[in-house]
One Martini backbone bead per residue (centre of mass of N, CA, C, O) as a GRO file, in nm:
protein
  110
    1MET     BB    1  15.637  15.928   7.146
    2SER     BB    2  15.685  16.106   6.937
    3ALA     BB    3  15.887  16.243   6.684
    4ASP     BB    4  15.857  16.562   6.761
    5GLU     BB    5  15.952  16.495   7.044
    6VAL     BB    6  16.143  16.485   7.330
    7ALA     BB    7  16.382  16.350   7.520
    8VAL     BB    8  16.417  16.383   7.830
    9ALA     BB    9  16.544  16.401   8.207
   10THR     BB   10  16.647  16.322   8.526
   11VAL     BB   11  16.943  16.383   8.684
   12GLY     BB   12  17.147  16.347   9.025
   13ASN     BB   13  17.331  16.319   9.232
   14ARG     BB   14  17.536  16.138   9.485
   15ALA     BB   15  17.333  16.387   9.691
   16GLY     BB   16  17.126  16.591   9.552
   17THR     BB   17  17.226  16.885   9.495
   18VAL     BB   18  17.263  16.831   9.183
   19THR     BB   19  17.000  16.908   8.893
   20VAL     BB   20  16.881  16.760   8.545
   21ARG     BB   21  16.715  16.873   8.298
   22ALA     BB   22  16.744  16.654   8.003
   23THR     BB   23  16.798  16.613   7.678
   24ASP     BB   24  16.885  16.437   7.408
   25GLN     BB   25  17.024  16.713   7.279
   26GLY     BB   26  17.200  16.864   7.563
   27LEU     BB   27  16.938  17.085   7.668
   28PRO     BB   28  16.884  17.241   7.969
   29LEU     BB   29  16.595  17.306   8.124
   30ALA     BB   30  16.715  17.214   8.447
   31ILE     BB   31  16.850  17.346   8.753
   32HIS     BB   32  16.892  17.212   9.129
   33ILE     BB   33  17.112  17.417   9.360
   34ASP     BB   34  17.231  17.339   9.662
   35GLN     BB   35  17.326  17.524   9.917
   36ARG     BB   36  17.561  17.320   9.967
   37GLU     BB   37  17.730  17.391   9.669
   38LEU     BB   38  17.850  17.666   9.723
   39ARG     BB   39  18.081  17.574   9.909
   40TYR     BB   40  18.323  17.470   9.620
   41GLY     BB   41  18.282  17.668   9.373
   42GLY     BB   42  18.263  17.754   9.054
   43THR     BB   43  18.421  17.474   8.940
   44GLN     BB   44  18.293  17.267   9.081
   45LEU     BB   45  17.983  17.312   8.983
   46ALA     BB   46  18.043  17.296   8.685
   47ALA     BB   47  18.094  17.043   8.672
   48SER     BB   48  17.888  16.921   8.814
   49ILE     BB   49  17.704  16.992   8.639
   50LEU     BB   50  17.775  16.883   8.377
   51GLU     BB   51  17.789  16.573   8.474
   52VAL     BB   52  17.539  16.551   8.499
   53CYS     BB   53  17.397  16.681   8.221
   54THR     BB   54  17.538  16.417   8.068
   55ARG     BB   55  17.373  16.179   8.197
   56ALA     BB   56  17.061  16.308   8.136
   57THR     BB   57  17.095  16.270   7.841
   58ALA     BB   58  17.201  15.962   7.844
   59GLU     BB   59  16.913  15.907   7.892
   60ALA     BB   60  16.753  16.007   7.673
   61LYS     BB   61  16.917  15.860   7.512
   62VAL     BB   62  16.749  15.562   7.575
   63ARG     BB   63  16.425  15.674   7.563
   64ARG     BB   64  16.475  15.736   7.243
   65ARG     BB   65  16.498  15.462   7.170
   66ALA     BB   66  16.294  15.299   7.281
   67ASP     BB   67  16.054  15.465   7.107
   68LEU     BB   68  16.163  15.382   6.828
   69THR     BB   69  16.149  15.052   6.873
   70GLU     BB   70  15.849  15.068   6.926
   71GLN     BB   71  15.833  15.181   6.607
   72GLY     BB   72  16.017  14.979   6.442
   73VAL     BB   73  16.294  15.095   6.456
   74PRO     BB   74  16.599  14.982   6.369
   75ALA     BB   75  16.929  14.901   6.523
   76GLU     BB   76  17.085  15.068   6.297
   77VAL     BB   77  16.967  15.351   6.346
   78LEU     BB   78  17.036  15.368   6.618
   79ASP     BB   79  17.343  15.306   6.590
   80ALA     BB   80  17.428  15.580   6.451
   81LEU     BB   81  17.285  15.785   6.593
   82GLY     BB   82  17.363  15.746   6.922
   83LEU     BB   83  17.204  15.525   7.082
   84PRO     BB   84  17.160  15.405   7.352
   85THR     BB   85  17.159  15.110   7.553
   86ARG     BB   86  17.109  15.030   7.899
   87ASN     BB   87  17.364  14.856   7.884
   88GLU     BB   88  17.530  15.081   7.764
   89LEU     BB   89  17.516  15.273   8.031
   90ALA     BB   90  17.536  15.109   8.276
   91ALA     BB   91  17.884  15.052   8.184
   92ALA     BB   92  17.950  15.321   8.197
   93ALA     BB   93  17.830  15.401   8.470
   94TYR     BB   94  18.034  15.183   8.619
   95GLN     BB   95  18.315  15.258   8.442
   96GLU     BB   96  18.329  15.536   8.592
   97ASP     BB   97  18.319  15.442   8.941
   98GLU     BB   98  18.597  15.233   8.851
   99GLU     BB   99  18.765  15.541   8.829
  100GLU     BB  100  18.687  15.673   9.071
  101ALA     BB  101  18.792  15.790   9.323
  102ALA     BB  102  18.861  15.762   9.609
  103PRO     BB  103  18.802  15.883   9.944
  104THR     BB  104  19.029  16.017  10.206
  105SER     BB  105  18.759  16.033  10.340
  106TRP     BB  106  18.398  15.932  10.565
  107MET     BB  107  18.398  16.185  10.630
  108ARG     BB  108  18.169  16.469  10.722
  109GLN     BB  109  18.042  16.757  10.773
  110LEU     BB  110  17.883  16.942  10.992
   0.00000   0.00000   0.00000
């Protein structure tokens, strides 16, 4: 990837019902919403889209960092740009999983 290209990542929610393709600048390029998500209402759907978009942006930033590292940009510069490492992204995801409340029931609606 050259310096003028945009890093892009596609991420979905756990159920795979909301998928967002976003740039490292946070611009969503594509959003896919499975019909099943519509039953939860607009507020919850919007929150889900924003959460997945944030994760896609973070993944794209990790890809941007990897590309710039390959081009010889020093780690201090990448840190100043706010580009996370793969390990930092994994640690943040683990922390989010730990803070997320467990479901009140494991039963699913058929």
